[in-house]
Amino acid sequence: MLDIKLIRENSNLVRQGLINKNSADVVDEILSIDEERRSLILQTDELKAKRNSASAKIPVMKKNGQDTQQVLSEMKLVSDQITSLDEKIREVEGHLEKILRHTPNIAHSSVPVGKSAENNVETKKWLPDDFNFKNDFKILDHIELGKKLRILDFERGTKISGSGFPLYLGKGATLERALINFMLDFHLTHHEYTEIMPPILVNRESMEGTGQIPKMEEDMYFIEKDGLYPIPTAEVPITNIHRGEILNEKDLPIKYAGYSPCFRREAGSYGKESKGFLRVHQFNKVEMVKFVKPENSYNELEKLVVDAEDILQALKIPYRILLLCTGDLSFSAAKCYDIETWSPAENRWLEASSCSNFENFQARRANIRFRNETTKKPEFVHTLNGSGLATSRLMVSILENNQTPEGKIIIPKALQKYTGFEIIE
RNA sequence: GGAGAGAUGCCAGAGUGGUUGAAUGGGACGGUCUCGAAAACCGUUAAGGAUGUAAGUCCUUCCAGGGUUCGAAUCCCUGUCUCUCCGCCA
């Protein structure tokens, strides 16, 4: 959520920010509602002050045996006015809140302005030493490999649940589990994260806190009976750990990493993208979340990206990094890097991680603050998160990049002690 | 799932209609004392909003949302959560 004071005091900056993010310019609407709100508050506060002072006098008058009849009827009137004004304020504030909750974060000044994904900027490309984009044998895609080696069964996954629910078998299941353990261990030992195992069903407040709701509501699963949402990412429960809290400045930055399955309806996105692992309703992901002091958040974002990169380099998976332009940035993000891994069968890059700085956008929604040691006042923290990483896309790259001409898979060295085997054949 | 009890400040815990944003104790912080420390004593210790250059002033908030009343932490209704007992159960 944007700060109403920021909108009030820097309306043009916000206006341009919304336009850059391909979002509707609601600044004038917000300003006029805000003005109405403040004028109503002024009126009701005055009446309330009047009522309070009368309330203090009434018992004294009674004690002195004075007649309170006139004051009481006067105050009855005042109270009625307060009630109706408060009603109006509730309405106006509800309206304002609704608009603000639907208004996206604006991008940081270092983010390139652009309309869509084509305007994203590649900032880095990393390839393993012996890597070559051309192969001298026929590359099988992950679906064919999965079938041939009996490690993935998309058809039976569909039978059990529907399309987009992958079934891992045998060494495929072991490899998936190994990958999760490897990534978590790596972040804990090399990057000093605290491990989290979060609830994977969350309530509405949590979904609103991180910004998935209301904008992305259609993409979320929802269990109506209990009012719970299966999480689309561990970002939701992990960021909400500190919802409504005031943290100690000396505890910052707080760094959490956690594994969870992720559930996404992906409403309306069927088609070519949806085959195999490319777009699924359930996948596994290790997520990194940071709570940091505002002045450090951009520095922390760069470190977050490196944390994700370290995993890919250890696995020797070719990847590139994109700096997303304003138009491609998600609702809550102020700046975001996508990390894409190479799929030789698809002959293209696949998004495996997204590392974002939300500044205080989520913190404001979720009311996550820290006490500034110098000013002694609470301030909103900055929150960041990054996939570290999503296994489904990673699995595609691991299988396809490590296949032999005979269609076997060589397990990356770093993973072997987790899988207990070196090859899938 | 059934029955009951409860939710107050950083914590513990009073408060059942009127200057109670809230007694008391603990903790934390500052000070006095001390060579230093402890003890003792004194003081400070909420968040949000409106207004104002500021100092300040005012409003709101005792789980949440409604209601009664001139006035609600206190009374009524609904919801959420916690605890105890019973049942069920990985």
XYZ file of C-alpha atoms (C1' of nucleotides) in Angstrom:
515
model
C 0.000 0.000 0.000
C 1.261 3.430 -0.857
C 1.545 6.084 1.816
C -1.285 8.572 1.580
C 1.125 11.278 2.718
C 3.466 10.431 -0.132
C 0.599 10.742 -2.575
C -0.444 14.019 -1.007
C 3.023 15.535 -1.018
C 4.472 14.038 -4.205
C 1.411 13.566 -6.314
C 3.207 14.030 -9.610
C 5.865 11.505 -8.767
C 3.218 8.943 -7.864
C 1.203 9.765 -10.950
C 4.193 9.154 -13.219
C 5.013 5.992 -11.277
C 1.563 4.571 -11.879
C 1.697 5.391 -15.570
C 5.099 3.740 -15.849
C 3.616 0.653 -14.282
C 0.803 0.542 -16.839
C -1.625 1.310 -14.090
C -4.595 3.625 -13.940
C -3.876 7.122 -12.673
C -5.998 7.284 -9.541
C -4.067 10.101 -7.896
C -6.712 12.802 -8.317
C -9.443 10.505 -7.095
C -7.382 9.594 -4.061
C -6.592 13.221 -3.302
C -10.188 14.327 -3.432
C -11.392 11.472 -1.221
C -8.565 12.208 1.173
C -9.611 15.817 1.341
C -13.199 14.897 2.076
C -12.022 12.492 4.727
C -9.935 15.091 6.484
C -12.671 17.678 6.496
C -15.070 15.156 8.040
C -12.525 14.221 10.684
C -12.097 17.870 11.555
C -15.828 18.217 12.173
C -16.277 15.038 14.155
C -13.176 15.637 16.284
C -14.529 18.979 17.330
C -17.844 17.475 18.355
C -16.132 14.678 20.214
C -14.043 17.155 22.161
C -17.252 18.917 23.140
C -18.836 15.669 24.231
C -15.794 14.657 26.241
C -15.713 17.875 28.199
C -19.450 17.612 28.908
C -18.986 14.041 30.051
C -16.431 15.211 32.544
C -18.764 17.877 33.900
C -21.929 15.823 34.219
C -20.907 13.733 37.225
C -19.662 16.869 38.972
C -22.965 18.644 38.346
C -24.860 15.646 39.627
C -22.792 15.604 42.765
C -23.578 19.261 43.337
C -27.239 18.547 42.847
C -27.478 20.681 39.709
C -30.013 19.938 37.006
C -28.353 18.089 34.112
C -31.443 17.790 31.967
C -30.439 20.488 29.514
C -26.869 19.252 29.043
C -28.099 15.727 28.535
C -30.498 16.623 25.781
C -27.896 18.886 24.196
C -25.373 16.060 24.235
C -27.924 13.700 22.819
C -27.993 15.909 19.756
C -24.224 16.135 19.572
C -23.999 12.375 19.832
C -26.397 11.888 16.979
C -24.315 14.193 14.829
C -21.182 12.282 15.747
C -22.827 9.008 14.845
C -23.822 10.198 11.416
C -20.455 11.858 10.742
C -18.606 8.740 11.859
C -20.753 6.696 9.550
C -19.782 8.955 6.672
C -16.107 8.776 7.610
C -16.262 4.999 7.677
C -17.701 5.025 4.207
C -15.146 7.453 2.845
C -12.234 5.684 4.503
C -13.468 2.346 3.239
C -13.560 3.742 -0.256
C -10.091 5.260 0.081
C -8.675 2.078 1.542
C -10.130 0.038 -1.276
C -8.544 2.222 -3.918
C -5.211 2.254 -2.094
C -5.246 -1.519 -1.752
C -5.783 -1.833 -5.481
C -3.036 0.632 -6.290
C 0.319 -0.959 -7.120
C 3.677 -0.027 -5.707
C 5.688 2.370 -7.801
C 9.082 1.457 -9.188
C 12.445 2.556 -7.825
C 14.299 5.198 -9.831
C 16.909 2.634 -10.942
C 14.277 0.564 -12.756
C 14.189 1.036 -16.533
C 10.920 2.484 -17.794
C 9.204 0.157 -20.221
C 5.880 -1.209 -21.344
C 6.366 -4.953 -21.285
C 8.761 -7.881 -20.999
C 10.566 -6.799 -24.172
C 11.919 -3.816 -22.307
C 13.520 -5.873 -19.573
C 17.276 -5.530 -19.398
C 19.644 -8.481 -19.267
C 22.232 -7.666 -16.627
C 24.193 -10.893 -16.533
C 24.649 -14.240 -18.178
C 26.462 -17.147 -16.568
C 27.417 -20.355 -18.345
C 29.250 -23.388 -16.958
C 32.823 -23.834 -18.227
C 32.194 -26.538 -20.793
C 28.785 -25.271 -21.820
C 27.656 -25.026 -25.422
C 24.295 -23.841 -26.744
C 24.649 -26.294 -29.656
C 24.486 -30.010 -28.992
C 25.797 -32.724 -31.273
C 22.981 -35.132 -30.433
C 19.215 -34.987 -30.332
C 18.099 -33.264 -27.154
C 15.025 -34.706 -25.457
C 12.748 -32.403 -23.529
C 11.998 -32.963 -19.857
C 8.671 -34.633 -20.602
C 10.237 -37.209 -22.898
C 13.089 -37.781 -20.468
C 10.691 -38.097 -17.575
C 8.625 -40.672 -19.411
C 11.546 -42.651 -20.788
C 13.287 -42.867 -17.414
C 9.994 -43.306 -15.524
C 10.713 -40.452 -13.164
C 7.859 -38.120 -14.117
C 4.284 -39.048 -14.985
C 2.175 -36.099 -16.045
C -0.701 -38.254 -17.320
C -1.216 -40.006 -14.037
C -0.853 -36.717 -12.189
C -3.735 -35.495 -14.317
C -5.733 -38.599 -13.499
C -5.241 -38.072 -9.789
C -5.879 -34.337 -9.605
C -6.156 -32.702 -13.002
C -3.677 -31.159 -15.394
C -0.831 -29.257 -13.824
C -0.340 -31.570 -10.882
C 2.927 -33.388 -11.535
C 3.614 -36.864 -10.246
C 7.234 -37.726 -9.484
C 8.291 -41.347 -9.433
C 11.310 -43.234 -8.125
C 14.538 -41.375 -8.722
C 12.558 -38.409 -9.973
C 10.919 -38.041 -6.571
C 14.273 -38.547 -4.870
C 15.906 -35.960 -7.099
C 13.174 -33.443 -6.300
C 13.571 -34.018 -2.586
C 17.366 -33.858 -2.893
C 17.093 -30.538 -4.666
C 14.948 -29.052 -1.914
C 17.285 -30.280 0.814
C 20.351 -29.127 -1.043
C 19.001 -25.625 -1.558
C 17.839 -25.232 2.019
C 21.113 -26.513 3.459
C 23.014 -24.209 1.158
C 21.144 -21.120 2.302
C 21.463 -22.091 5.938
C 25.167 -22.820 5.907
C 26.466 -20.327 3.334
C 23.951 -17.490 3.510
C 22.907 -17.445 7.157
C 19.176 -17.809 6.776
C 16.939 -19.190 9.498
C 14.898 -22.127 8.323
C 11.127 -21.845 8.359
C 8.531 -24.513 7.800
C 5.341 -22.500 7.437
C 1.656 -23.337 7.365
C 0.578 -23.810 3.768
C -3.018 -22.771 4.294
C -3.347 -19.133 5.280
C -6.137 -16.735 6.109
C -7.264 -13.747 4.133
C -5.359 -11.174 6.183
C -2.106 -12.896 5.322
C -2.921 -12.904 1.613
C -3.750 -9.216 1.777
C -0.639 -8.471 3.757
C 1.687 -9.576 1.002
C -0.527 -8.209 -1.749
C -1.770 -11.354 -3.525
C -5.238 -10.196 -2.651
C -7.241 -8.406 -3.922
C -5.455 -8.032 -7.290
C -4.553 -11.674 -7.898
C -7.526 -13.223 -6.156
C -8.598 -15.159 -9.273
C -5.276 -16.963 -9.334
C -5.553 -18.199 -5.772
C -7.088 -21.429 -4.601
C -9.621 -20.940 -1.843
C -11.141 -23.352 0.618
C -14.478 -21.752 1.238
C -15.555 -23.947 4.101
C -12.726 -22.746 6.309
C -11.884 -19.416 4.700
C -8.330 -20.545 3.962
C -6.079 -20.106 0.960
C -3.478 -22.680 -0.156
C -0.395 -20.522 -0.526
C 0.904 -19.518 -3.970
C 4.362 -19.071 -2.448
C 5.966 -19.382 0.981
C 6.458 -15.634 0.759
C 2.939 -15.285 2.129
C 3.232 -17.147 5.438
C 6.872 -16.191 5.972
C 6.396 -12.476 5.427
C 3.304 -12.583 7.634
C 5.298 -14.069 10.502
C 5.871 -10.531 11.699
C 2.546 -9.025 10.654
C 1.450 -6.402 13.160
C 4.732 -6.480 15.049
C 7.309 -3.897 16.038
C 10.740 -5.483 15.628
C 13.956 -4.509 17.370
C 16.318 -2.594 15.152
C 19.226 -4.714 16.355
C 17.497 -7.875 15.095
C 17.520 -6.599 11.528
C 18.078 -7.848 8.954
C 15.956 -10.919 9.620
C 16.531 -13.577 6.994
C 14.244 -16.577 6.603
C 14.367 -19.416 4.122
C 11.691 -22.034 3.865
C 10.444 -24.763 1.638
C 6.798 -25.125 0.724
C 4.644 -26.504 -2.015
C 3.014 -23.692 -3.982
C -0.471 -23.673 -5.456
C -1.614 -21.497 -8.324
C -4.796 -21.676 -10.326
C -3.189 -20.030 -13.336
C -6.661 -19.137 -14.479
C -6.933 -18.618 -18.201
C -3.350 -19.456 -19.044
C -3.753 -22.814 -20.714
C -2.124 -23.636 -24.012
C 1.416 -24.159 -25.143
C 2.961 -22.903 -21.916
C 1.138 -25.467 -19.884
C 2.891 -28.630 -20.993
C 4.973 -30.569 -18.505
C 6.552 -28.453 -15.826
C 6.380 -25.155 -17.624
C 3.201 -24.039 -15.934
C 1.720 -26.132 -13.162
C -0.834 -25.760 -10.401
C 1.409 -27.265 -7.759
C 5.152 -26.960 -7.509
C 7.884 -26.889 -4.904
C 9.897 -23.874 -3.999
C 12.448 -22.720 -1.477
C 11.776 -19.102 -0.699
C 14.008 -16.492 0.903
C 12.453 -13.588 2.782
C 14.213 -10.634 4.374
C 13.085 -7.889 6.721
C 15.565 -5.035 6.538
C 16.127 -1.413 7.441
C 15.000 0.939 4.668
C 18.461 2.292 3.945
C 19.825 -1.204 3.299
C 17.119 -2.678 1.162
C 18.681 -2.159 -2.257
C 21.978 -3.508 -1.087
C 20.105 -6.490 0.363
C 18.336 -7.030 -2.952
C 21.674 -7.438 -4.741
C 22.771 -9.930 -2.086
C 19.518 -11.813 -2.436
C 20.135 -12.301 -6.136
C 23.635 -13.589 -5.419
C 22.183 -16.071 -2.904
C 19.995 -17.515 -5.641
C 22.816 -17.438 -8.176
C 25.085 -19.409 -5.861
C 22.683 -22.327 -6.053
C 22.675 -22.309 -9.833
C 26.438 -22.042 -10.031
C 26.844 -24.923 -7.597
C 24.526 -26.976 -9.820
C 26.272 -25.693 -12.955
C 23.074 -24.577 -14.611
C 23.313 -21.866 -17.285
C 21.309 -18.795 -16.387
C 20.795 -15.152 -17.099
C 19.490 -12.302 -15.013
C 16.933 -9.777 -16.142
C 16.188 -6.460 -14.539
C 12.457 -6.064 -15.008
C 11.212 -2.824 -16.508
C 8.476 -0.789 -14.831
C 5.716 -2.290 -16.969
C 6.661 -5.891 -16.186
C 7.017 -5.394 -12.467
C 4.542 -7.164 -10.202
C 1.882 -5.360 -8.194
C 3.836 -5.076 -4.942
C 7.417 -4.797 -6.215
C 9.530 -1.653 -6.471
C 12.399 -3.464 -8.170
C 12.811 -7.010 -9.332
C 15.382 -9.276 -10.927
C 14.276 -12.450 -12.650
C 16.700 -15.316 -12.944
C 16.090 -17.562 -15.920
C 17.658 -20.940 -16.503
C 18.390 -22.421 -19.889
C 16.197 -25.091 -21.438
C 17.976 -26.641 -24.442
C 14.858 -28.493 -25.568
C 12.711 -25.400 -25.500
C 15.670 -23.435 -26.786
C 14.850 -20.602 -24.450
C 15.239 -19.269 -20.935
C 12.771 -20.212 -18.210
C 12.057 -18.093 -15.161
C 13.257 -19.963 -12.079
C 13.537 -17.155 -9.606
C 12.234 -13.717 -8.974
C 13.983 -11.500 -6.446
C 12.101 -8.399 -5.391
C 12.343 -5.425 -3.125
C 8.907 -4.307 -1.993
C 10.277 -1.416 0.041
C 7.581 -0.656 2.637
C 4.646 -1.583 0.414
C 4.011 -4.941 2.060
C 5.135 -3.710 5.469
C 2.532 -0.980 5.341
C -0.216 -3.422 4.380
C 0.862 -5.960 6.954
C 1.910 -3.347 9.516
C 5.442 -4.654 10.039
C 7.660 -2.111 11.744
C 10.872 -1.768 13.677
C 11.797 0.680 16.406
C 14.385 3.139 15.213
C 17.028 3.253 17.980
C 17.856 6.898 17.406
C 14.403 8.381 17.033
C 12.744 5.758 19.296
C 9.869 5.776 16.828
C 8.477 2.804 14.933
C 9.126 2.800 11.191
C 8.062 0.412 8.480
C 10.658 -2.172 7.518
C 11.446 -3.001 3.933
C 10.603 -6.529 2.871
C 12.284 -8.535 0.154
C 11.879 -11.982 -1.166
C 13.362 -14.237 -3.757
C 12.895 -17.762 -4.943
C 15.847 -19.809 -4.004
C 14.560 -21.478 -6.209
C 11.480 -23.048 -7.803
C 12.199 -26.722 -8.395
C 9.858 -27.273 -11.321
C 11.720 -24.966 -13.677
C 15.011 -26.014 -12.199
C 14.152 -29.650 -12.813
C 13.596 -28.894 -16.494
C 17.056 -27.375 -16.754
C 18.740 -30.087 -14.722
C 17.232 -32.921 -16.717
C 17.717 -31.363 -20.106
C 21.195 -29.941 -19.558
C 22.586 -33.086 -17.974
C 21.296 -35.665 -20.416
C 23.651 -37.926 -22.310
C 23.255 -38.943 -25.978
C 21.761 -42.197 -24.662
C 19.084 -40.295 -22.735
C 20.509 -40.838 -19.284
C 20.783 -38.129 -16.679
C 24.026 -37.322 -14.897
C 23.235 -35.917 -11.454
C 25.169 -32.687 -10.725
C 28.042 -33.337 -8.332
C 26.680 -31.044 -5.646
C 23.460 -33.029 -5.506
C 24.923 -36.511 -5.420
C 25.288 -36.759 -1.698
C 21.626 -35.806 -1.407
C 20.346 -38.247 -4.047
C 22.616 -41.125 -3.165
C 23.004 -41.898 -6.866
C 24.989 -40.335 -9.703
C 22.969 -41.259 -12.703
C 19.403 -41.941 -13.754
C 19.091 -44.512 -16.495
C -17.718 -32.298 17.559
C -20.052 -31.337 23.011
C -19.627 -28.423 27.885
C -17.392 -24.451 30.483
C -13.832 -20.259 31.394
C -11.303 -16.272 29.466
C -8.970 -12.177 26.053
C -6.684 -5.214 29.539
C -0.153 -1.619 28.310
C 6.756 -4.934 27.083
C 5.136 -8.908 30.918
C 2.097 -10.194 35.245
C -2.363 -8.368 36.937
C -6.530 -4.840 39.098
C -10.580 -2.524 37.352
C -18.569 -4.045 36.322
C -21.335 2.702 33.727
C -18.615 8.994 34.704
C -11.883 13.437 34.617
C -9.279 5.273 33.677
C -4.773 5.800 28.363
C -5.985 2.849 32.409
C -4.267 1.067 39.791
C -0.342 -2.180 41.564
C 3.966 -5.230 40.753
C 7.887 -6.725 37.423
C 11.022 -5.545 33.317
C 13.568 -1.815 30.381
C 15.683 3.082 30.146
C 17.467 7.795 32.571
C 18.991 10.056 37.207
C 20.599 10.487 42.639
C 23.954 7.823 45.811
C 28.991 4.930 44.996
C 35.948 4.427 43.524
C 32.734 1.042 40.779
C 28.608 -2.139 41.306
C 24.397 -3.945 44.078
C 20.540 -2.160 47.131
C 17.541 2.037 47.999
C 15.153 6.327 46.185
C 13.265 9.645 42.095
C 11.698 9.908 37.097
C 10.521 8.002 32.089
C 8.320 3.862 29.537
C 1.897 2.855 23.541
C 0.211 3.266 18.732
C -2.609 5.642 14.980
C -5.065 10.011 13.124
C -6.375 15.508 12.524
C -4.288 20.342 12.931
C 0.094 23.491 13.173
C 6.547 26.095 10.494
C 7.031 24.470 15.454
C 6.032 24.001 20.596
C 1.555 22.212 21.246
C -3.704 21.179 20.998
C -7.495 17.744 19.860
C -9.527 12.801 18.450
C -9.348 7.355 18.441
C -7.754 2.737 20.503
C -8.508 -2.076 26.974
C -9.245 -9.123 20.906
C -12.476 -7.584 16.302
C -17.228 -5.753 14.508
C -22.058 -4.026 15.763
C -25.621 -2.155 19.676
C -27.579 0.338 24.427
C -26.360 5.241 26.860
C -25.520 12.200 27.506
C -21.200 8.963 28.697
C -18.625 2.007 27.826
C -12.461 -1.433 29.459
C -17.043 -1.965 32.335
C -23.903 -3.673 29.951
C -26.085 -6.513 25.283
C -25.324 -9.188 20.392
C -22.013 -11.465 16.690
C -17.265 -13.191 15.242
C -12.127 -14.660 16.171
C -8.602 -16.639 19.265
C -6.782 -18.981 23.929
C -7.377 -22.324 28.079
C -9.865 -26.585 30.842
C -12.892 -31.081 30.647
C -15.320 -34.919 27.445
C -15.440 -37.329 22.597
C -12.652 -38.416 18.088
C -7.906 -38.922 15.914
C -2.431 -38.869 12.562
